[in-house]
PDB file of C-alpha atoms in Angstrom:
ATOM      1  CA  GLU C  30     -48.041   9.644  19.699  1.00  0.00           C
ATOM      2  CA  VAL C  31     -48.398   5.905  20.179  1.00  0.00           C
ATOM      3  CA  GLN C  32     -49.896   4.951  23.534  1.00  0.00           C
ATOM      4  CA  LEU C  33     -50.525   1.500  24.945  1.00  0.00           C
ATOM      5  CA  VAL C  34     -52.203   1.393  28.341  1.00  0.00           C
ATOM      6  CA  GLU C  35     -52.632  -1.912  30.153  1.00  0.00           C
ATOM      7  CA  SER C  36     -55.168  -2.599  32.874  1.00  0.00           C
ATOM      8  CA  GLY C  37     -56.759  -5.468  34.763  1.00  0.00           C
ATOM      9  CA  GLY C  38     -53.842  -6.720  36.821  1.00  0.00           C
ATOM     10  CA  GLY C  39     -53.912  -7.602  40.475  1.00  0.00           C
ATOM     11  CA  LEU C  40     -53.630 -10.368  43.037  1.00  0.00           C
ATOM     12  CA  VAL C  41     -55.272 -13.677  42.139  1.00  0.00           C
ATOM     13  CA  GLN C  42     -55.232 -17.131  43.698  1.00  0.00           C
ATOM     14  CA  PRO C  43     -53.615 -20.085  41.926  1.00  0.00           C
ATOM     15  CA  GLY C  44     -56.020 -21.824  39.589  1.00  0.00           C
ATOM     16  CA  ARG C  45     -58.170 -18.745  39.098  1.00  0.00           C
ATOM     17  CA  SER C  46     -58.576 -16.511  36.042  1.00  0.00           C
ATOM     18  CA  LEU C  47     -57.793 -12.927  35.145  1.00  0.00           C
ATOM     19  CA  LYS C  48     -58.290 -10.833  32.017  1.00  0.00           C
ATOM     20  CA  LEU C  49     -55.905  -8.081  30.992  1.00  0.00           C
ATOM     21  CA  SER C  50     -56.773  -5.260  28.631  1.00  0.00           C
ATOM     22  CA  CYS C  51     -54.657  -2.904  26.566  1.00  0.00           C
ATOM     23  CA  ALA C  52     -56.059   0.320  25.130  1.00  0.00           C
ATOM     24  CA  ALA C  53     -54.198   1.537  22.062  1.00  0.00           C
ATOM     25  CA  SER C  54     -54.101   4.991  20.512  1.00  0.00           C
ATOM     26  CA  GLY C  55     -51.963   7.072  18.195  1.00  0.00           C
ATOM     27  CA  PHE C  56     -51.799   4.529  15.366  1.00  0.00           C
ATOM     28  CA  THR C  57     -54.101   2.491  13.150  1.00  0.00           C
ATOM     29  CA  PHE C  58     -54.615  -0.423  15.519  1.00  0.00           C
ATOM     30  CA  SER C  59     -56.205  -2.730  12.958  1.00  0.00           C
ATOM     31  CA  ASN C  60     -53.082  -2.622  10.773  1.00  0.00           C
ATOM     32  CA  TYR C  61     -50.690  -4.099  13.322  1.00  0.00           C
ATOM     33  CA  TYR C  62     -50.012  -7.424  14.924  1.00  0.00           C
ATOM     34  CA  MET C  63     -50.192  -7.105  18.706  1.00  0.00           C
ATOM     35  CA  ALA C  64     -48.377  -8.998  21.435  1.00  0.00           C
ATOM     36  CA  TRP C  65     -48.084  -9.581  25.157  1.00  0.00           C
ATOM     37  CA  VAL C  66     -44.703  -9.921  26.835  1.00  0.00           C
ATOM     38  CA  ARG C  67     -44.108 -10.564  30.538  1.00  0.00           C
ATOM     39  CA  GLN C  68     -41.300 -10.055  32.998  1.00  0.00           C
ATOM     40  CA  ALA C  69     -41.151 -11.874  36.322  1.00  0.00           C
ATOM     41  CA  PRO C  70     -39.751  -9.813  39.202  1.00  0.00           C
ATOM     42  CA  LYS C  71     -36.023  -9.179  38.713  1.00  0.00           C
ATOM     43  CA  LYS C  72     -36.011 -11.521  35.716  1.00  0.00           C
ATOM     44  CA  GLY C  73     -35.776 -11.331  31.942  1.00  0.00           C
ATOM     45  CA  LEU C  74     -38.419 -10.893  29.293  1.00  0.00           C
ATOM     46  CA  GLU C  75     -40.692 -13.671  28.036  1.00  0.00           C
ATOM     47  CA  TRP C  76     -42.916 -13.418  24.966  1.00  0.00           C
ATOM     48  CA  VAL C  77     -46.435 -14.597  25.863  1.00  0.00           C
ATOM     49  CA  ALA C  78     -48.675 -14.230  22.815  1.00  0.00           C
ATOM     50  CA  THR C  79     -49.162 -12.585  19.432  1.00  0.00           C
ATOM     51  CA  ILE C  80     -52.307 -11.990  17.404  1.00  0.00           C
ATOM     52  CA  SER C  81     -52.650 -11.126  13.734  1.00  0.00           C
ATOM     53  CA  THR C  82     -54.360  -7.983  12.461  1.00  0.00           C
ATOM     54  CA  SER C  83     -57.746  -9.635  11.964  1.00  0.00           C
ATOM     55  CA  GLY C  84     -57.434 -11.895  14.981  1.00  0.00           C
ATOM     56  CA  SER C  85     -57.596 -15.020  12.866  1.00  0.00           C
ATOM     57  CA  ARG C  86     -54.118 -16.192  13.822  1.00  0.00           C
ATOM     58  CA  THR C  87     -52.695 -16.465  17.319  1.00  0.00           C
ATOM     59  CA  TYR C  88     -49.354 -17.720  18.606  1.00  0.00           C
ATOM     60  CA  TYR C  89     -48.235 -18.828  22.068  1.00  0.00           C
ATOM     61  CA  PRO C  90     -45.205 -20.420  23.728  1.00  0.00           C
ATOM     62  CA  ASP C  91     -45.695 -23.813  25.327  1.00  0.00           C
ATOM     63  CA  SER C  92     -45.571 -22.254  28.807  1.00  0.00           C
ATOM     64  CA  VAL C  93     -49.016 -20.651  28.368  1.00  0.00           C
ATOM     65  CA  LYS C  94     -50.578 -22.550  25.457  1.00  0.00           C
ATOM     66  CA  GLY C  95     -54.003 -23.890  26.408  1.00  0.00           C
ATOM     67  CA  ARG C  96     -54.268 -21.563  29.422  1.00  0.00           C
ATOM     68  CA  PHE C  97     -53.965 -18.068  27.912  1.00  0.00           C
ATOM     69  CA  THR C  98     -56.017 -16.594  25.072  1.00  0.00           C
ATOM     70  CA  ILE C  99     -55.128 -13.413  23.221  1.00  0.00           C
ATOM     71  CA  SER C 100     -57.881 -11.499  21.442  1.00  0.00           C
ATOM     72  CA  ARG C 101     -58.543  -8.068  20.011  1.00  0.00           C
ATOM     73  CA  ASP C 102     -61.390  -5.701  19.198  1.00  0.00           C
ATOM     74  CA  ASN C 103     -60.318  -3.522  16.294  1.00  0.00           C
ATOM     75  CA  ALA C 104     -63.419  -1.322  16.619  1.00  0.00           C
ATOM     76  CA  LYS C 105     -62.329  -0.429  20.141  1.00  0.00           C
ATOM     77  CA  SER C 106     -58.554  -0.429  19.464  1.00  0.00           C
ATOM     78  CA  SER C 107     -58.197  -2.857  22.314  1.00  0.00           C
ATOM     79  CA  LEU C 108     -56.145  -5.966  23.010  1.00  0.00           C
ATOM     80  CA  TYR C 109     -56.943  -8.590  25.622  1.00  0.00           C
ATOM     81  CA  LEU C 110     -55.279 -11.491  27.396  1.00  0.00           C
ATOM     82  CA  GLN C 111     -57.517 -14.019  29.106  1.00  0.00           C
ATOM     83  CA  MET C 112     -55.444 -15.984  31.606  1.00  0.00           C
ATOM     84  CA  ASN C 113     -56.912 -19.177  33.051  1.00  0.00           C
ATOM     85  CA  SER C 114     -55.562 -21.773  35.480  1.00  0.00           C
ATOM     86  CA  LEU C 115     -53.025 -19.303  36.750  1.00  0.00           C
ATOM     87  CA  LYS C 116     -49.864 -20.562  38.427  1.00  0.00           C
ATOM     88  CA  SER C 117     -47.400 -18.888  40.761  1.00  0.00           C
ATOM     89  CA  GLU C 118     -44.887 -18.807  37.911  1.00  0.00           C
ATOM     90  CA  ASP C 119     -47.235 -16.528  35.970  1.00  0.00           C
ATOM     91  CA  THR C 120     -46.467 -13.766  38.465  1.00  0.00           C
ATOM     92  CA  ALA C 121     -44.997 -10.953  36.384  1.00  0.00           C
ATOM     93  CA  THR C 122     -45.437  -7.541  34.888  1.00  0.00           C
ATOM     94  CA  TYR C 123     -47.355  -7.946  31.635  1.00  0.00           C
ATOM     95  CA  TYR C 124     -46.650  -5.588  28.752  1.00  0.00           C
ATOM     96  CA  CYS C 125     -48.719  -4.948  25.676  1.00  0.00           C
ATOM     97  CA  ALA C 126     -46.516  -4.332  22.624  1.00  0.00           C
ATOM     98  CA  SER C 127     -46.683  -3.707  18.911  1.00  0.00           C
ATOM     99  CA  GLY C 128     -44.923  -2.070  16.030  1.00  0.00           C
ATOM    100  CA  ARG C 129     -44.092  -1.956  12.400  1.00  0.00           C
ATOM    101  CA  TYR C 130     -40.614  -3.443  12.535  1.00  0.00           C
ATOM    102  CA  SER C 131     -40.568  -5.499  15.718  1.00  0.00           C
ATOM    103  CA  LEU C 132     -42.038  -4.838  19.162  1.00  0.00           C
ATOM    104  CA  ASP C 133     -41.473  -1.132  18.605  1.00  0.00           C
ATOM    105  CA  TYR C 134     -43.817   0.235  21.237  1.00  0.00           C
ATOM    106  CA  TRP C 135     -44.575  -1.024  24.733  1.00  0.00           C
ATOM    107  CA  GLY C 136     -47.086  -0.064  27.374  1.00  0.00           C
ATOM    108  CA  GLN C 137     -46.098   0.767  30.937  1.00  0.00           C
ATOM    109  CA  GLY C 138     -47.018  -2.728  32.090  1.00  0.00           C
ATOM    110  CA  VAL C 139     -49.474  -4.167  34.593  1.00  0.00           C
ATOM    111  CA  MET C 140     -48.563  -6.376  37.527  1.00  0.00           C
ATOM    112  CA  VAL C 141     -50.136  -9.800  38.009  1.00  0.00           C
ATOM    113  CA  THR C 142     -49.461 -11.624  41.262  1.00  0.00           C
ATOM    114  CA  VAL C 143     -50.573 -15.234  41.622  1.00  0.00           C
ATOM    115  CA  SER C 144     -50.555 -16.218  45.261  1.00  0.00           C
ATOM    116  CA  SER C 145     -52.783 -17.765  47.879  1.00  0.00           C
TER     117      SER C 145
ATOM    118  CA  ASP I   9     -37.311 -23.220  19.771  1.00  0.00           C
ATOM    119  CA  ILE I  10     -34.486 -20.803  18.980  1.00  0.00           C
ATOM    120  CA  GLN I  11     -32.245 -20.174  21.959  1.00  0.00           C
ATOM    121  CA  MET I  12     -30.616 -16.757  22.370  1.00  0.00           C
ATOM    122  CA  THR I  13     -27.354 -16.727  24.316  1.00  0.00           C
ATOM    123  CA  GLN I  14     -26.467 -13.208  25.385  1.00  0.00           C
ATOM    124  CA  SER I  15     -23.103 -12.122  26.790  1.00  0.00           C
ATOM    125  CA  PRO I  16     -21.788 -10.779  28.992  1.00  0.00           C
ATOM    126  CA  ALA I  17     -24.387 -10.925  31.756  1.00  0.00           C
ATOM    127  CA  SER I  18     -22.983  -7.717  33.175  1.00  0.00           C
ATOM    128  CA  LEU I  19     -20.280  -5.202  32.434  1.00  0.00           C
ATOM    129  CA  SER I  20     -18.853  -2.100  33.955  1.00  0.00           C
ATOM    130  CA  ALA I  21     -17.432   0.703  31.840  1.00  0.00           C
ATOM    131  CA  SER I  22     -16.429   4.331  32.130  1.00  0.00           C
ATOM    132  CA  LEU I  23     -17.960   7.387  30.547  1.00  0.00           C
ATOM    133  CA  GLY I  24     -16.689   7.841  27.012  1.00  0.00           C
ATOM    134  CA  GLU I  25     -15.756   4.183  26.545  1.00  0.00           C
ATOM    135  CA  THR I  26     -17.098   1.862  23.853  1.00  0.00           C
ATOM    136  CA  VAL I  27     -18.765  -1.440  24.766  1.00  0.00           C
ATOM    137  CA  SER I  28     -20.199  -4.376  22.855  1.00  0.00           C
ATOM    138  CA  ILE I  29     -22.883  -6.893  23.766  1.00  0.00           C
ATOM    139  CA  GLU I  30     -23.295 -10.154  21.877  1.00  0.00           C
ATOM    140  CA  CYS I  31     -26.227 -12.429  21.105  1.00  0.00           C
ATOM    141  CA  LEU I  32     -25.771 -15.876  19.648  1.00  0.00           C
ATOM    142  CA  ALA I  33     -28.783 -17.634  18.152  1.00  0.00           C
ATOM    143  CA  SER I  34     -29.051 -21.423  18.120  1.00  0.00           C
ATOM    144  CA  GLU I  35     -29.905 -21.256  14.421  1.00  0.00           C
ATOM    145  CA  ASP I  36     -29.959 -18.750  11.581  1.00  0.00           C
ATOM    146  CA  ILE I  37     -32.422 -15.930  12.326  1.00  0.00           C
ATOM    147  CA  TYR I  38     -31.855 -14.049   9.047  1.00  0.00           C
ATOM    148  CA  ASN I  39     -31.206 -10.660  10.702  1.00  0.00           C
ATOM    149  CA  ASN I  40     -34.551 -10.758  12.529  1.00  0.00           C
ATOM    150  CA  LEU I  41     -32.920  -9.441  15.670  1.00  0.00           C
ATOM    151  CA  ALA I  42     -33.854  -6.449  17.782  1.00  0.00           C
ATOM    152  CA  TRP I  43     -32.102  -4.763  20.696  1.00  0.00           C
ATOM    153  CA  TYR I  44     -33.845  -3.131  23.654  1.00  0.00           C
ATOM    154  CA  GLN I  45     -32.798  -0.928  26.529  1.00  0.00           C
ATOM    155  CA  GLN I  46     -34.629  -1.174  29.837  1.00  0.00           C
ATOM    156  CA  LYS I  47     -34.139   1.068  32.847  1.00  0.00           C
ATOM    157  CA  PRO I  48     -35.384   0.106  36.333  1.00  0.00           C
ATOM    158  CA  GLY I  49     -39.133   0.412  36.664  1.00  0.00           C
ATOM    159  CA  LYS I  50     -39.577   1.244  32.989  1.00  0.00           C
ATOM    160  CA  SER I  51     -40.721  -0.670  29.942  1.00  0.00           C
ATOM    161  CA  PRO I  52     -38.201  -1.751  27.286  1.00  0.00           C
ATOM    162  CA  GLN I  53     -37.337   0.723  24.563  1.00  0.00           C
ATOM    163  CA  LEU I  54     -36.464  -0.412  21.030  1.00  0.00           C
ATOM    164  CA  LEU I  55     -32.979   0.625  19.941  1.00  0.00           C
ATOM    165  CA  ILE I  56     -32.223  -1.484  16.853  1.00  0.00           C
ATOM    166  CA  TYR I  57     -34.347  -3.637  14.547  1.00  0.00           C
ATOM    167  CA  TYR I  58     -33.443  -5.951  11.637  1.00  0.00           C
ATOM    168  CA  ALA I  59     -30.045  -6.333  13.294  1.00  0.00           C
ATOM    169  CA  SER I  60     -28.684  -2.945  12.249  1.00  0.00           C
ATOM    170  CA  SER I  61     -31.498  -0.425  11.668  1.00  0.00           C
ATOM    171  CA  LEU I  62     -31.598   2.396  14.181  1.00  0.00           C
ATOM    172  CA  GLN I  63     -35.021   3.192  15.619  1.00  0.00           C
ATOM    173  CA  ASP I  64     -36.149   6.795  15.203  1.00  0.00           C
ATOM    174  CA  GLY I  65     -34.949   9.015  18.015  1.00  0.00           C
ATOM    175  CA  VAL I  66     -32.218   6.653  19.208  1.00  0.00           C
ATOM    176  CA  PRO I  67     -28.773   8.283  19.432  1.00  0.00           C
ATOM    177  CA  SER I  68     -26.317   7.360  16.693  1.00  0.00           C
ATOM    178  CA  ARG I  69     -23.785   6.120  19.260  1.00  0.00           C
ATOM    179  CA  PHE I  70     -25.869   2.920  19.281  1.00  0.00           C
ATOM    180  CA  SER I  71     -25.263   0.521  16.410  1.00  0.00           C
ATOM    181  CA  GLY I  72     -26.060  -3.083  15.603  1.00  0.00           C
ATOM    182  CA  SER I  73     -24.361  -5.599  13.376  1.00  0.00           C
ATOM    183  CA  GLY I  74     -24.262  -9.273  12.582  1.00  0.00           C
ATOM    184  CA  SER I  75     -25.827 -11.947  10.456  1.00  0.00           C
ATOM    185  CA  GLY I  76     -26.754 -15.593  10.568  1.00  0.00           C
ATOM    186  CA  THR I  77     -26.476 -16.623  14.188  1.00  0.00           C
ATOM    187  CA  GLN I  78     -24.155 -13.929  15.590  1.00  0.00           C
ATOM    188  CA  TYR I  79     -25.228 -10.385  16.436  1.00  0.00           C
ATOM    189  CA  SER I  80     -23.845  -7.518  18.454  1.00  0.00           C
ATOM    190  CA  LEU I  81     -24.847  -4.169  19.876  1.00  0.00           C
ATOM    191  CA  LYS I  82     -22.164  -1.516  20.146  1.00  0.00           C
ATOM    192  CA  ILE I  83     -22.427   1.621  22.224  1.00  0.00           C
ATOM    193  CA  ASN I  84     -19.847   4.298  21.463  1.00  0.00           C
ATOM    194  CA  SER I  85     -18.833   7.127  23.778  1.00  0.00           C
ATOM    195  CA  LEU I  86     -20.825   5.925  26.779  1.00  0.00           C
ATOM    196  CA  GLU I  87     -22.962   8.489  28.537  1.00  0.00           C
ATOM    197  CA  SER I  88     -24.401   8.277  32.050  1.00  0.00           C
ATOM    198  CA  GLU I  89     -27.922   7.744  30.681  1.00  0.00           C
ATOM    199  CA  ASP I  90     -26.768   4.500  29.028  1.00  0.00           C
ATOM    200  CA  ALA I  91     -26.713   2.685  32.381  1.00  0.00           C
ATOM    201  CA  ALA I  92     -29.447   0.103  31.872  1.00  0.00           C
ATOM    202  CA  THR I  93     -30.136  -3.527  31.030  1.00  0.00           C
ATOM    203  CA  TYR I  94     -30.006  -4.506  27.374  1.00  0.00           C
ATOM    204  CA  PHE I  95     -31.892  -7.400  25.787  1.00  0.00           C
ATOM    205  CA  CYS I  96     -31.866  -8.972  22.352  1.00  0.00           C
ATOM    206  CA  LEU I  97     -34.988 -10.460  20.782  1.00  0.00           C
ATOM    207  CA  GLN I  98     -35.271 -12.850  17.860  1.00  0.00           C
ATOM    208  CA  ASP I  99     -38.527 -12.337  15.964  1.00  0.00           C
ATOM    209  CA  SER I 100     -37.624 -14.641  13.102  1.00  0.00           C
ATOM    210  CA  GLU I 101     -40.019 -17.389  14.157  1.00  0.00           C
ATOM    211  CA  TYR I 102     -42.419 -18.291  16.925  1.00  0.00           C
ATOM    212  CA  PRO I 103     -41.891 -18.648  19.788  1.00  0.00           C
ATOM    213  CA  TYR I 104     -40.088 -15.337  19.924  1.00  0.00           C
ATOM    214  CA  THR I 105     -37.201 -15.554  22.373  1.00  0.00           C
ATOM    215  CA  PHE I 106     -35.189 -13.000  24.295  1.00  0.00           C
ATOM    216  CA  GLY I 107     -31.614 -13.046  25.478  1.00  0.00           C
ATOM    217  CA  ALA I 108     -31.162 -13.137  29.253  1.00  0.00           C
ATOM    218  CA  GLY I 109     -30.008  -9.530  29.370  1.00  0.00           C
ATOM    219  CA  THR I 110     -26.819  -7.548  29.965  1.00  0.00           C
ATOM    220  CA  LYS I 111     -26.663  -5.116  32.856  1.00  0.00           C
ATOM    221  CA  LEU I 112     -24.451  -2.162  31.988  1.00  0.00           C
ATOM    222  CA  GLU I 113     -23.045  -0.207  34.891  1.00  0.00           C
ATOM    223  CA  LEU I 114     -21.197   3.061  34.522  1.00  0.00           C
ATOM    224  CA  LYS I 115     -18.136   3.510  36.711  1.00  0.00           C
TER     225      LYS I 115
END
């Protein structure tokens, strides 16, 4: 059974940093692109980042480019999201996601609140 | 960036009815369109990928269709468990973009 478990969320002040982690199991992690998607409270979904199988290619929307960094450790079946210079508009539930066809599987999400 | 216009924003239907939700892409996305169901407090669940392929374990009353820029999700014979918010996602090119969502309420 595929499992994606996020951790590392919490309350952080504007301008500070936070690193999220996602532990994957139940599939061959190194074979799949991985992604982060977020959802602000009572809002829609926003794709945040994607990383290739080896980690050599990464993709971001303009809203986080230059502030967020996605990375992975295939030996540990783990995905990360380093978030710097956080803004109030980054407040959201962050989901780790992956899959063969699209974003097939999602974690339960971790809440990040950016507030002073 | 590809814009995804999803409609309607909300709809109300009765048990047993059939409903459709539409997503219009701002350019051709070559069937790279997925549909998700999300219930309150839960993560999204994949229903349909490549516009019309049913994800394993998803009931056959869900179906997807479309091509080019126009796509739709159809739910036949609504059941109470179908009350949820539905989103489309284009994964044809980066940045991936989602529709704004359709909240389905059962009468």
